Structures are given as C-alpha cells and as structure tokens.
Amino acid sequence: MPKVLVVAETKNGELKKPTLELLSLAKSMNLQAESVLIGKEVSSQADLLAGYGSGKVYVADDAGLEIYNTSKYTTLVADAVGQSGATQVWLTSSETGRDLTPRVAARMGVGALSDVTELEIDGDNITATRPCMATKLVQQCRFTKDGLRVISIRAGAYEAEEASPQTADTVSLSIPEGDARVEVRDIQVEESNEIELNEASIVVSVGRGTGGTEGCDFVKPLAGEMGAAFGASRAVCDAGWMPHKHQVGQTGTVVSPDFYFAFGISGAIQHLAGMSGSKVIVAINKDAEAPIFKVADYGIVGDLFKAVPVFQEEVAKIKN
Amino acid sequence: MTERMWNNHEMRSSYDVVIIGGGAHGLATAYYLAKNHGITNIAVIEQKFIGYGGSGRNTAILRSNYRTEEGILFYDQSLKLYEDLAQELDYNLMFSQQGHFTLGHSTASMQALTTRAAYNRALGVNSTILDPPEIKKMLPEIDISNHPRYPIMGALYHPPGGIIRHDAVVWSYARGADQRGVHIHQLTEVQDILVENGEVRGVKTNRGTIHCKQVVSCVAGWSSEICKMVGIKLPLVTHPLQALVTTDYKPWLHHVVVSSTLHIYLSQTDRGELVCGNGIDHYPHYGMRSTLGFLESYAAHLLELFPILHNVTVQRQWAGLCDMTPDYSPIISMVDDVDGFYINCGWGTWGFKGSPASGWNTAQMVAERKTPDMIAAFRHDRYVKNRLVGEKAAASVGN
Amino acid sequence: MEIIVPIRQVPDVALNIRVNEGKVVEDGVSFVISSWDETAIEGALQMTEELGGEVTLLGIGPERVSEALRKGLAMGAHKAIHVLYEEGQTDSFGYAKIMAKVMEGRNYDLILTGKQAQDTDAGLTASMLAEFLDLPQVTNIIRFSDLAVDGMTLYRKGDHGTEVIGIKLPAVVTVNDSLNEPRLASMRGIMMAKKKPMETLSPSDLGMGAEELGLQGSMTEVLKFEKPESRKEGERFEGDETETVPMAIQKLVSEAKLAV
C-alpha cells in the first residue's frame, strides 16, 4: 500500500498553497498521506495539514529552521521518512523543493523525478509527465527500481480543495545540528504584502513594452486591484526596472496560474517556458506579430498605456 | 496600424507570372518585371520568409573582378545597378565601395591575379596589382613579413568592390515590387508545377493552385527539386558555407580582404563587427549548422594575416547553402521543352553580387520570351553542350 | 583554487526540436553547452582569475561532447576531462555516480555547475553528487563574495528572498544565470584550446561495470518524449482599446470564468 509523505512549506508561519495542492492530490488518489512540517513557529499549521488529509504530522519547529538549510532539512525529511515508513516523498518544485528533492533522494539511495506536471499512480508503479527542453517537449518517466519514490510536483499542476483544520496527530522530530561547513547567515527579504508568483491564481506581468520603471509602475496597481501577483519578463528585471523577484521564466519563477496577463511582453522562449502552463493567457501588445499572441487565448493588439486604465475601470465594475 | 514594408494579400487564383523564391533574385526579378516591363500581376512565392536563405546568410561582399568576359560584363552590370540602387529604391542600403583585396601567396596565384587584372581592365573594370609595401600602406595591420606559412606576395586590388547591407537589399526590392502591385506570399510552399502540352499552366502550393503561363524558379538549395517537377536535371551540388561575426571594434579595417589560399574573407561593418567567411565545406550537405572545426581553422588563418586580432571575440556563427555548378557560373535560362518555365539558380558563392543583374536580365527574358545577350552564356544546357564559363579562378576562396 | 566544472552538451533549445516515435531526433540538431553551465564556466574563470588555480571541465557523453569541452577551453578553462560514454539511457542519479567516481582521488576545492541542464531541466545531478561525495551544497546562486581558498560567501535565490550563506570548501555549488554574462571565446582562445590537455576516460577506466551504467545504473527512465499539446492561438481583438478591452474582459468573465 503506497504511503505518501508530503514535505510542507510555509511562509511567515503559514502553509503555502502548493503544499495543500499536494495533499489534495493524494486525497483525490485515495492515497494515505502524512506530512513533515519544518520551520520556525509553524506548529500551529499542523491542524490545517490534518484538515487536508494528512495523517501524522512530523514537526520540526525551531528558531534555527527559520531560513532554509539544506543539511538540516534533508536530515529531518529523512528522519520523517524513516519514522513514517512512507513509500513516496512528495515535494513542491519551489526553490526549496528543487534544492531538497535530489539531496533527500540521494540520501535515501534512490533517484528522483522533478518538476512533474502529471502523475499517474497504480500501486507502486508511477508514471510522471514533466516538461523538458525549455518546455518544447514533455517526457514521460517512471522509476525502474524498487524503493522509495521521491517526486517534486510543479505548483499549480493540481488544484487545492477547500478544507478546515482538524486536530492533528503530531510527532516531534529532534532538531539536527546541521552541517558545520555551511553557515546560513541571513536572508535578504524585501518586505511586501504582495502575493507570491507561484501561489497566485492570477498573474499580471509586464515586459519591455512598458518602456521603463515608470511604465511598470503604471501597470502594477492593476495587479493589486485584481488580487494578482505582479510578474515581469527577464528583459525588465535585467534592465533593473523591477527587482528580480518578480521575474517570470525558466530563470525566475515558473508559474501556472489560472489567468496570466502579459502586458507588453513579446514572449521570448525562456519566458514562454515559464508561463505556458497557465490555464488562460491574455496578451496585450502593440506588435501584432509578437510571439506571445501564438500562445494567448485572448490577444489584444493595442497600446498597454491606453488599455490599462480601461482594464482598471472594467475590473472595478466587476467588483461592484 | 504599423506601416509595413510590403503588404499581405489574398492569393489570387491566377497571375501572369509566378516567381518561386523570395530572396534577392526572386524579388529583383519581380521588381524589374514591374518597373522595366510593366508586368505587375506577379506572385512571389516564398517557402519561409523573404531573405531566409542565401540572401540573409551571405557576407554581403560586392565585386566584379571576374575572370571570363561573360562573368566580368555580367557582374559589372550588377555592380553598376547596385551603385544606383539606394537612390532608385529610396532606401539606405549602406553600400560602401571601399575597395577589395584578393591576396596572392604564391607565384601561381599571382599569375592568375595578373591575368584577371588584365581581363578586367580590358573590359573597363578597375583592377590592378599591388605589391606588399603598397598593400601595407592601405592595410597597416596586415603581416607582410616572411614569417607566416603563406607570406603575401601581392594582391589584386579592385577599387569599386565593397560591402552592402544585405537585408536592406532584400527589403527594398520587396518594397519596390510591392509598391508596383506585386504580391509576396510568404510561408507558401510549392508542391508541383503544372505543365500541359509542353506549356506551363500553373503552380500547386500548400495554399491552393495558382494558374499562370510563366513560372520562374529563383530557388536556392531546392533548385533541383523544383526543376525535377518539370523534368529538368541540374548539375548542382549543394555545400554548406560557414561564416562568423565578431563583437564590434572601432573602425580599423577599411577594405574587403580575401585570401583564397587561407580560405578567408573579411570586412568590417559600419557597426564595427568583423564579418568573416570561409570556403565551402568539403562535403555536400543540406544542414545549416556551424562547426568548431571551422572556427579553429579560421582563427588560425586569420591570425596569420592579422596578428593583432588575437583578442577579438566571436559573437555568432552561422551557415548558408551554396548550389555549386561545375564551372562556378550561374544558370539563367529558358527551357526548350517547357514553354514558360525559366531557371535562375546555381549561384554558389557568387549569388548576392549578381542579384540586380540576375533580376534585370531574368525579367527581360520573361517579358520578351527570349534570352538577352548578356546572359546567353548561362544557359542550363551548356553542361551537355560543353560550353562552360569557367569562373573557378575568380572564386573568392579556394573552394 | 582548483575548480571542477561539470558541463552538459545539449541540443540548442532555441531551435526546433523534433520527436520521432517518442525519441528526440538528433540528426540536424546543433549541440551547445547548456547555458547555465556556461555561466558556471564564467564564474569559475572569475574565481581563478582572482585567486589563481585552474578550471577543469568535466563532460560525460559521446565523441561530440569533446566539442563542447573545447569550446569551454576556448573560453579560458585550463583543462578538460572527457568521459567517453555512449549514454543510452542514464538518469541524473547515474550521472552523479559517474561524476563521483571521476572525483575520486582528484584534488579540487569547488565543484561549480549549472542549476539544471537545458535538455532535461531536471536539476538533480549536482545535489546528488554532493550527497555521494558528502559535501555541502548551495544551489541557484546569483552572487559570490569574500572569495578565499577555504571558503566564500554565496547568495542563493531562495523562495522568500536572497539567502546569504557562508560555506567552507570543498563544496558543490550551482549557478543561476543571473550570476554573470559568460564571455565569448577569443580568436587566440579558440586556437589555444586545441593544445590544452584533454583527458579522455572510459567508464571502465573508472572501474565502473555494466551494472553501474546506462539503465542499469539509473533509478528512473524516460519512456517517451512528446511535443506538448501546443496552445492554439485564441481570439484576437484589434481596434480601439476602449472597445477591445471591455469586449475581452466580458469574454474572460463569461467564457473563462475570471473572478477578481
């Protein structure tokens, strides 16, 4: 009987949506699931994990776990795998997940499949579909040996259901020392109330067509009004018009929201690779030949500086 | 709406003339048919995008210092058309007639260059032989010492030669043709040529059939395929030719330099990049890929000529396809067995230089339905009649 | 500082990639160094320019991989190791095992490579290698500072900000392409590359048998490649923005169920 251990991720002490997606997926497949919850002041989230269907929740709550640390997290996940007897470990393909997935797999002496967008499970046989070659192709993969299956799943690939917290059955993990050769000193965070790119159901993104920082700032309020995360193309971030944390694409954040609005983005391959998993793509561009229109469900050929105010009016109308 | 250089049109069910291939030759033919002969109901059919093939992949060197009388006169006409083209098409083609050096590294090659200079001058084309100190005066960075493996013994200098902006030539011909009513259909692939009773009836494309009485094939790379459709065999062998462009530097090289012994030609663009071309690859191939072997041998040879270039960095490599003919001259020809079908192909490494004259004469041939004197020597059946126009001696690099 | 840079030669993903019967068509494909690995080469060159030492490239794969290595040497790397290996099907785990064998008995301070390879986009090999060698890892770095022969400060792009990490060497580090702009090879570099040492090894030179190679030495396999269902272009709206935008939004709400 397969048993899944979900590696939960939190931000500011709260569970992130992709984690809930994983638990919802396990539930929809009738798989037994447990979870491991690591961080600082995160214990309170165990009940929500339980509400989402997690059996035991393995908790490591410690001030020293506030910032991600490969060595400590790997030890903790391995510990939880051992205690739970899980046959599968599921992670999200966040930066944390990308770092942790291969290390956990190698620690357990097995392989891994990363950034999976489609998972089929039949007992212990797993077939995973994942994009490759800058999303020009997808590959279908499977595990060839017995043993633990370590898989990271792309955020947004599956839906998270609604669920309410339940009293969790928690197990405390002992806090490891960590690797003395590595000292995680600090995290430089820009304080903001903005919605994170890989969590948002709507993303509003800007490209070179904005012409500069002012143009980007012109579009940004619309993101707030729509409850959307604010993204940008690589050209915009490299030019310093917007900070790199906004970058959508293979080098920045790979997103697959329900709605992706591209303002003045022409659609370079690396950008398309980072957003073509979006369910609905809306493109606004002056250049009718821009490649972004080839993937857009709704393409508006026009000037973004004229279009944005109309968007704002219309959004206000919908809200009322 | 953005103003376009040329317009997209619905494809008509019939045209007077269909030209296959939207490169410099096809577009020039369409332009001169419209301008010189008043024939405007023309479709130019392009499989990809205009200028996708050789017109966009060459190193944009122009010259007329050929070896045969036929070649010299033809390329001289072409160069003269180029001289007035910017004015005529109202488009800055960035033509820089900076002079063209063909270096000689052996007694044999000096003899060949001397003969060419004599032929050129006899036919009114400005060419002259320079000795190493004279070369050094005009190319101060060149190594004329006896240290290199192939020391420089002299050069054929051709003042009217130079470089031009190749895309601009394609675009301006396209615009000129479009303004005169020619339809350009991109992303349109020819599947068959319809012939009945020895006469052209039309062209079948992936977007439908076009009826017409005259078809001109200005295709490169696929010329043999097109000609097979009407049952003509061509003696073409397609080879890739590789080139590279460096990052940009302040202007230092003010002339085109060619060395056939070293398989090198280079020039500096207005932007400051060095555009460098090689001989054709030794094997026939349809792949347009770049190889490391080319880069390595090119670097070695380039540094022999210009040791100061050791820190120059390579920005990009690319390759184009060259349809080589046995005599290194093109084929521009009517076809006896298929009335209304014209061939314009076999442009090897000399096609871009010849585009205006090629278009001019092909247009005349189509309009008058007879071969103009200027291109009488370039018929397709010269290979079976043994009337070759041997231009190998004037090929830029030892191919 | 001695740095080993594992690089992977990949099809140029900027060009058309074809699939036939579930396999990627190699004929006509132009192969390049995976772009993140070029960033790693540049990073390694900058480090050795500051501290001295040499950059050694490591490539695993068929004969054509030697071209990628020579291109890296032309950029300025000092030497290369080519494990001549007709890959068959090998996964990240299998490659990490081969790399771990190559590292045995070698002297290095740092293994620096791209955060993922441009063909698989998996991002697994480097961390697995780190685990097999029992080395610390820092992935996805966008900057380094305080460079010294025994350690440095790394800036990792994490989920919630830039993590500042002090690390003692040796270690395995992977790079994000915002770390630098890789240099182009110079004419002299291209010529000198031919003369730089390239060590060619076979898996058996590494003491690896069939059971450790190919599918046998791997934990996963690719069943098939496919072109993803390409998105089709949807509806276009052209004209005055005050008309097209409300029209588009109305459709977004009615057809696509947009809710704000």
GROMACS .gro file of N, CA and C in nm, chain B residues 165-284:
model
  360
  485ARG      N    1   2.452   4.637  -4.705
  485ARG     CA    2   2.366   4.576  -4.603
  485ARG      C    3   2.269   4.480  -4.672
  486HIS      N    4   2.295   4.347  -4.652
  486HIS     CA    5   2.222   4.251  -4.735
  486HIS      C    6   2.070   4.249  -4.710
  487ASP      N    7   2.027   4.257  -4.581
  487ASP     CA    8   1.882   4.253  -4.556
  487ASP      C    9   1.813   4.370  -4.624
  488ALA      N   10   1.883   4.484  -4.621
  488ALA     CA   11   1.823   4.605  -4.677
  488ALA      C   12   1.796   4.587  -4.826
  489VAL      N   13   1.885   4.515  -4.894
  489VAL     CA   14   1.866   4.490  -5.037
  489VAL      C   15   1.737   4.409  -5.058
  490VAL      N   16   1.720   4.305  -4.975
  490VAL     CA   17   1.600   4.221  -4.986
  490VAL      C   18   1.475   4.304  -4.957
  491TRP      N   19   1.480   4.379  -4.846
  491TRP     CA   20   1.361   4.454  -4.806
  491TRP      C   21   1.325   4.562  -4.909
  492SER      N   22   1.428   4.627  -4.961
  492SER     CA   23   1.396   4.737  -5.051
  492SER      C   24   1.344   4.685  -5.185
  493TYR      N   25   1.396   4.573  -5.233
  493TYR     CA   26   1.339   4.514  -5.354
  493TYR      C   27   1.194   4.471  -5.326
  494ALA      N   28   1.171   4.415  -5.208
  494ALA     CA   29   1.036   4.371  -5.174
  494ALA      C   30   0.942   4.491  -5.172
  495ARG      N   31   0.987   4.600  -5.111
  495ARG     CA   32   0.903   4.718  -5.104
  495ARG      C   33   0.876   4.775  -5.243
  496GLY      N   34   0.985   4.781  -5.323
  496GLY     CA   35   0.971   4.835  -5.457
  496GLY      C   36   0.873   4.754  -5.541
  497ALA      N   37   0.883   4.620  -5.527
  497ALA     CA   38   0.794   4.533  -5.603
  497ALA      C   39   0.650   4.550  -5.552
  498ASP      N   40   0.636   4.550  -5.420
  498ASP     CA   41   0.503   4.563  -5.359
  498ASP      C   42   0.435   4.692  -5.403
  499GLN      N   43   0.511   4.801  -5.404
  499GLN     CA   44   0.453   4.930  -5.443
  499GLN      C   45   0.402   4.927  -5.586
  500ARG      N   46   0.461   4.840  -5.668
  500ARG     CA   47   0.418   4.832  -5.808
  500ARG      C   48   0.312   4.725  -5.830
  501GLY      N   49   0.263   4.667  -5.721
  501GLY     CA   50   0.149   4.576  -5.734
  501GLY      C   51   0.181   4.428  -5.726
  502VAL      N   52   0.311   4.394  -5.705
  502VAL     CA   53   0.349   4.254  -5.695
  502VAL      C   54   0.298   4.198  -5.561
  503HIS      N   55   0.247   4.076  -5.561
  503HIS     CA   56   0.206   4.008  -5.437
  503HIS      C   57   0.319   3.920  -5.385
  504ILE      N   58   0.353   3.936  -5.257
  504ILE     CA   59   0.453   3.850  -5.195
  504ILE      C   60   0.380   3.756  -5.100
  505HIS      N   61   0.392   3.625  -5.125
  505HIS     CA   62   0.325   3.527  -5.039
  505HIS      C   63   0.430   3.447  -4.963
  506GLN      N   64   0.444   3.478  -4.834
  506GLN     CA   65   0.541   3.405  -4.752
  506GLN      C   66   0.476   3.278  -4.698
  507LEU      N   67   0.559   3.191  -4.641
  507LEU     CA   68   0.512   3.064  -4.583
  507LEU      C   69   0.425   2.986  -4.683
  508THR      N   70   0.462   2.993  -4.808
  508THR     CA   71   0.387   2.923  -4.912
  508THR      C   72   0.482   2.828  -4.984
  509GLU      N   73   0.447   2.704  -4.984
  509GLU     CA   74   0.538   2.603  -5.036
  509GLU      C   75   0.487   2.550  -5.170
  510VAL      N   76   0.577   2.540  -5.268
  510VAL     CA   77   0.538   2.488  -5.398
  510VAL      C   78   0.541   2.336  -5.394
  511GLN      N   79   0.430   2.274  -5.436
  511GLN     CA   80   0.424   2.128  -5.433
  511GLN      C   81   0.438   2.068  -5.572
  512ASP      N   82   0.395   2.142  -5.671
  512ASP     CA   83   0.408   2.089  -5.807
  512ASP      C   84   0.397   2.203  -5.907
  513ILE      N   85   0.454   2.180  -6.024
  513ILE     CA   86   0.438   2.277  -6.133
  513ILE      C   87   0.356   2.208  -6.241
  514LEU      N   88   0.248   2.275  -6.281
  514LEU     CA   89   0.156   2.211  -6.375
  514LEU      C   90   0.197   2.244  -6.518
  515VAL      N   91   0.221   2.139  -6.596
  515VAL     CA   92   0.263   2.156  -6.736
  515VAL      C   93   0.168   2.074  -6.824
  516GLU      N   94   0.119   2.135  -6.930
  516GLU     CA   95   0.035   2.062  -7.025
  516GLU      C   96   0.086   2.090  -7.165
  517ASN      N   97   0.102   1.988  -7.245
  517ASN     CA   98   0.148   2.001  -7.384
  517ASN      C   99   0.273   2.088  -7.394
  518GLY      N  100   0.366   2.069  -7.300
  518GLY     CA  101   0.490   2.145  -7.305
  518GLY      C  102   0.475   2.291  -7.268
  519GLU      N  103   0.362   2.327  -7.207
  519GLU     CA  104   0.345   2.466  -7.166
  519GLU      C  105   0.309   2.472  -7.018
  520VAL      N  106   0.364   2.573  -6.952
  520VAL     CA  107   0.334   2.592  -6.811
  520VAL      C  108   0.188   2.634  -6.796
  521ARG      N  109   0.118   2.571  -6.700
  521ARG     CA  110  -0.022   2.604  -6.677
  521ARG      C  111  -0.046   2.662  -6.536
  522GLY      N  112   0.044   2.631  -6.445
  522GLY     CA  113   0.022   2.683  -6.310
  522GLY      C  114   0.115   2.620  -6.208
  523VAL      N  115   0.091   2.655  -6.082
  523VAL     CA  116   0.174   2.608  -5.972
  523VAL      C  117   0.081   2.560  -5.861
  524LYS      N  118   0.110   2.441  -5.809
  524LYS     CA  119   0.031   2.391  -5.697
  524LYS      C  120   0.106   2.421  -5.568
  525THR      N  121   0.040   2.489  -5.474
  525THR     CA  122   0.105   2.522  -5.347
  525THR      C  123   0.025   2.465  -5.233
  526ASN      N  124   0.083   2.475  -5.113
  526ASN     CA  125   0.011   2.427  -4.995
  526ASN      C  126  -0.108   2.518  -4.963
  527ARG      N  127  -0.119   2.631  -5.032
  527ARG     CA  128  -0.233   2.719  -5.009
  527ARG      C  129  -0.325   2.725  -5.131
  528GLY      N  130  -0.311   2.628  -5.216
  528GLY     CA  131  -0.401   2.624  -5.332
  528GLY      C  132  -0.324   2.635  -5.462
  529THR      N  133  -0.396   2.615  -5.570
  529THR     CA  134  -0.334   2.616  -5.702
  529THR      C  135  -0.344   2.755  -5.764
  530ILE      N  136  -0.235   2.797  -5.828
  530ILE     CA  137  -0.234   2.926  -5.897
  530ILE      C  138  -0.220   2.897  -6.046
  531HIS      N  139  -0.307   2.957  -6.126
  531HIS     CA  140  -0.293   2.942  -6.270
  531HIS      C  141  -0.201   3.051  -6.323
  532CYS      N  142  -0.111   3.014  -6.413
  532CYS     CA  143  -0.022   3.114  -6.473
  532CYS      C  144   0.043   3.053  -6.595
  533LYS      N  145   0.096   3.139  -6.681
  533LYS     CA  146   0.159   3.087  -6.802
  533LYS      C  147   0.310   3.093  -6.794
  534GLN      N  148   0.361   3.165  -6.691
  534GLN     CA  149   0.506   3.175  -6.679
  534GLN      C  150   0.548   3.153  -6.533
  535VAL      N  151   0.646   3.067  -6.516
  535VAL     CA  152   0.699   3.038  -6.383
  535VAL      C  153   0.850   3.055  -6.386
  536VAL      N  154   0.902   3.132  -6.288
  536VAL     CA  155   1.046   3.150  -6.276
  536VAL      C  156   1.090   3.085  -6.145
  537SER      N  157   1.185   2.995  -6.152
  537SER     CA  158   1.238   2.935  -6.029
  537SER      C  159   1.362   3.012  -5.987
  538CYS      N  160   1.350   3.088  -5.878
  538CYS     CA  161   1.466   3.159  -5.821
  538CYS      C  162   1.500   3.099  -5.687
  539VAL      N  163   1.497   2.968  -5.683
  539VAL     CA  164   1.515   2.896  -5.558
  539VAL      C  165   1.662   2.858  -5.542
  540ALA      N  166   1.711   2.858  -5.419
  540ALA     CA  167   1.845   2.803  -5.393
  540ALA      C  168   1.830   2.688  -5.297
  541GLY      N  169   1.923   2.594  -5.305
  541GLY     CA  170   1.916   2.479  -5.216
  541GLY      C  171   1.819   2.375  -5.267
  542TRP      N  172   1.701   2.419  -5.308
  542TRP     CA  173   1.600   2.325  -5.355
  542TRP      C  174   1.578   2.335  -5.507
  543SER      N  175   1.669   2.403  -5.578
  543SER     CA  176   1.651   2.423  -5.722
  543SER      C  177   1.627   2.291  -5.794
  544SER      N  178   1.706   2.190  -5.756
  544SER     CA  179   1.695   2.062  -5.827
  544SER      C  180   1.557   2.003  -5.807
  545GLU      N  181   1.501   2.019  -5.686
  545GLU     CA  182   1.368   1.965  -5.657
  545GLU      C  183   1.263   2.032  -5.746
  546ILE      N  184   1.273   2.165  -5.756
  546ILE     CA  185   1.175   2.238  -5.836
  546ILE      C  186   1.188   2.198  -5.983
  547CYS      N  187   1.312   2.191  -6.031
  547CYS     CA  188   1.332   2.159  -6.173
  547CYS      C  189   1.293   2.016  -6.205
  548LYS      N  190   1.304   1.927  -6.107
  548LYS     CA  191   1.259   1.789  -6.125
  548LYS      C  192   1.111   1.784  -6.158
  549MET      N  193   1.035   1.881  -6.102
  549MET     CA  194   0.890   1.885  -6.123
  549MET      C  195   0.856   1.903  -6.271
  550VAL      N  196   0.949   1.966  -6.346
  550VAL     CA  197   0.922   1.981  -6.489
  550VAL      C  198   1.018   1.894  -6.571
  551GLY      N  199   1.086   1.803  -6.503
  551GLY     CA  200   1.168   1.706  -6.573
  551GLY      C  201   1.303   1.755  -6.620
  552ILE      N  202   1.359   1.856  -6.553
  552ILE     CA  203   1.491   1.903  -6.591
  552ILE      C  204   1.592   1.861  -6.485
  553LYS      N  205   1.704   1.809  -6.532
  553LYS     CA  206   1.810   1.771  -6.439
  553LYS      C  207   1.912   1.884  -6.431
  554LEU      N  208   1.957   1.917  -6.313
  554LEU     CA  209   2.057   2.023  -6.298
  554LEU      C  210   2.185   1.963  -6.240
  555PRO      N  211   2.300   2.013  -6.284
  555PRO     CA  212   2.426   1.958  -6.234
  555PRO      C  213   2.472   2.029  -6.106
  556LEU      N  214   2.381   2.044  -6.010
  556LEU     CA  215   2.416   2.121  -5.890
  556LEU      C  216   2.455   2.028  -5.777
  557VAL      N  217   2.552   2.072  -5.697
  557VAL     CA  218   2.585   2.003  -5.573
  557VAL      C  219   2.581   2.107  -5.463
  558THR      N  220   2.504   2.078  -5.358
  558THR     CA  221   2.486   2.179  -5.254
  558THR      C  222   2.584   2.157  -5.139
  559HIS      N  223   2.659   2.262  -5.108
  559HIS     CA  224   2.755   2.257  -4.998
  559HIS      C  225   2.720   2.366  -4.897
  560PRO      N  226   2.742   2.340  -4.768
  560PRO     CA  227   2.726   2.449  -4.672
  560PRO      C  228   2.848   2.541  -4.677
  561LEU      N  229   2.826   2.667  -4.644
  561LEU     CA  230   2.936   2.761  -4.629
  561LEU      C  231   2.918   2.828  -4.494
  562GLN      N  232   3.025   2.829  -4.416
  562GLN     CA  233   3.013   2.883  -4.281
  562GLN      C  234   3.072   3.023  -4.273
  563ALA      N  235   3.017   3.098  -4.182
  563ALA     CA  236   3.066   3.234  -4.161
  563ALA      C  237   3.053   3.268  -4.014
  564LEU      N  238   3.116   3.375  -3.975
  564LEU     CA  239   3.105   3.418  -3.835
  564LEU      C  240   3.109   3.569  -3.829
  565VAL      N  241   3.063   3.621  -3.717
  565VAL     CA  242   3.072   3.763  -3.695
  565VAL      C  243   3.128   3.785  -3.555
  566THR      N  244   3.219   3.881  -3.543
  566THR     CA  245   3.282   3.907  -3.413
  566THR      C  246   3.203   4.016  -3.340
  567THR      N  247   3.241   4.042  -3.217
  567THR     CA  248   3.185   4.158  -3.148
  567THR      C  249   3.240   4.284  -3.215
  568ASP      N  250   3.190   4.401  -3.178
  568ASP     CA  251   3.228   4.520  -3.253
  568ASP      C  252   3.351   4.592  -3.197
  569TYR      N  253   3.429   4.647  -3.287
  569TYR     CA  254   3.552   4.718  -3.254
  569TYR      C  255   3.553   4.850  -3.329
  570LYS      N  256   3.640   4.938  -3.283
  570LYS     CA  257   3.646   5.066  -3.353
  570LYS      C  258   3.692   5.041  -3.497
  571PRO      N  259   3.651   5.127  -3.588
  571PRO     CA  260   3.685   5.102  -3.728
  571PRO      C  261   3.836   5.097  -3.749
  572TRP      N  262   3.885   4.990  -3.805
  572TRP     CA  263   4.028   4.980  -3.836
  572TRP      C  264   4.051   4.920  -3.974
  573LEU      N  265   3.952   4.841  -4.021
  573LEU     CA  266   3.970   4.773  -4.149
  573LEU      C  267   3.882   4.844  -4.251
  574HIS      N  268   3.945   4.910  -4.347
  574HIS     CA  269   3.867   4.997  -4.436
  574HIS      C  270   3.850   4.938  -4.576
  575HIS      N  271   3.889   4.810  -4.593
  575HIS     CA  272   3.875   4.745  -4.724
  575HIS      C  273   3.835   4.599  -4.703
  576VAL      N  274   3.777   4.542  -4.805
  576VAL     CA  275   3.748   4.398  -4.800
  576VAL      C  276   3.877   4.322  -4.829
  577VAL      N  277   3.905   4.219  -4.750
  577VAL     CA  278   4.027   4.141  -4.771
  577VAL      C  279   3.991   3.994  -4.793
  578VAL      N  280   4.046   3.937  -4.899
  578VAL     CA  281   4.020   3.798  -4.933
  578VAL      C  282   4.152   3.727  -4.954
  579SER      N  283   4.162   3.607  -4.900
  579SER     CA  284   4.278   3.524  -4.931
  579SER      C  285   4.228   3.385  -4.966
  580SER      N  286   4.245   3.348  -5.094
  580SER     CA  287   4.191   3.217  -5.131
  580SER      C  288   4.279   3.106  -5.077
  581THR      N  289   4.406   3.131  -5.065
  581THR     CA  290   4.496   3.028  -5.010
  581THR      C  291   4.458   2.997  -4.865
  582LEU      N  292   4.426   3.101  -4.789
  582LEU     CA  293   4.395   3.081  -4.648
  582LEU      C  294   4.245   3.056  -4.623
  583HIS      N  295   4.165   3.049  -4.729
  583HIS     CA  296   4.020   3.028  -4.715
  583HIS      C  297   3.957   3.134  -4.627
  584ILE      N  298   3.987   3.259  -4.655
  584ILE     CA  299   3.939   3.365  -4.566
  584ILE      C  300   3.886   3.481  -4.646
  585TYR      N  301   3.775   3.540  -4.604
  585TYR     CA  302   3.746   3.675  -4.645
  585TYR      C  303   3.684   3.750  -4.529
  586LEU      N  304   3.719   3.876  -4.515
  586LEU     CA  305   3.664   3.951  -4.405
  586LEU      C  306   3.647   4.098  -4.441
  587SER      N  307   3.555   4.160  -4.368
  587SER     CA  308   3.531   4.302  -4.385
  587SER      C  309   3.477   4.352  -4.252
  588GLN      N  310   3.480   4.483  -4.234
  588GLN     CA  311   3.426   4.539  -4.110
  588GLN      C  312   3.300   4.618  -4.142
  589THR      N  313   3.194   4.592  -4.065
  589THR     CA  314   3.068   4.661  -4.090
  589THR      C  315   3.072   4.801  -4.028
  590ASP      N  316   2.974   4.882  -4.063
  590ASP     CA  317   2.965   5.016  -4.005
  590ASP      C  318   2.950   5.009  -3.854
  591ARG      N  319   2.892   4.901  -3.806
  591ARG     CA  320   2.875   4.887  -3.661
  591ARG      C  321   3.005   4.844  -3.594
  592GLY      N  322   3.101   4.797  -3.672
  592GLY     CA  323   3.231   4.763  -3.616
  592GLY      C  324   3.259   4.615  -3.606
  593GLU      N  325   3.159   4.532  -3.636
  593GLU     CA  326   3.183   4.387  -3.630
  593GLU      C  327   3.267   4.346  -3.750
  594LEU      N  328   3.346   4.241  -3.732
  594LEU     CA  329   3.413   4.181  -3.847
  594LEU      C  330   3.325   4.068  -3.898
  595VAL      N  331   3.293   4.074  -4.026
  595VAL     CA  332   3.216   3.965  -4.088
  595VAL      C  333   3.316   3.878  -4.163
  596CYS      N  334   3.321   3.752  -4.126
  596CYS     CA  335   3.426   3.664  -4.178
  596CYS      C  336   3.363   3.543  -4.246
  597GLY      N  337   3.406   3.515  -4.367
  597GLY     CA  338   3.355   3.398  -4.437
  597GLY      C  339   3.467   3.303  -4.473
  598ASN      N  340   3.426   3.183  -4.505
  598ASN     CA  341   3.521   3.075  -4.530
  598ASN      C  342   3.492   3.020  -4.668
  599GLY      N  343   3.571   2.923  -4.710
  599GLY     CA  344   3.536   2.848  -4.830
  599GLY      C  345   3.419   2.758  -4.798
  600ILE      N  346   3.366   2.692  -4.898
  600ILE     CA  347   3.256   2.599  -4.870
  600ILE      C  348   3.311   2.477  -4.798
  601ASP      N  349   3.225   2.414  -4.719
  601ASP     CA  350   3.263   2.288  -4.655
  601ASP      C  351   3.287   2.185  -4.766
  602HIS      N  352   3.377   2.090  -4.738
  602HIS     CA  353   3.420   2.000  -4.845
  602HIS      C  354   3.317   1.896  -4.883
  603TYR      N  355   3.220   1.875  -4.796
  603TYR     CA  356   3.121   1.770  -4.821
  603TYR      C  357   2.988   1.834  -4.860
  604PRO      N  358   2.916   1.770  -4.952
  604PRO     CA  359   2.781   1.819  -4.983
  604PRO      C  360   2.689   1.791  -4.864
   0.00000   0.00000   0.00000
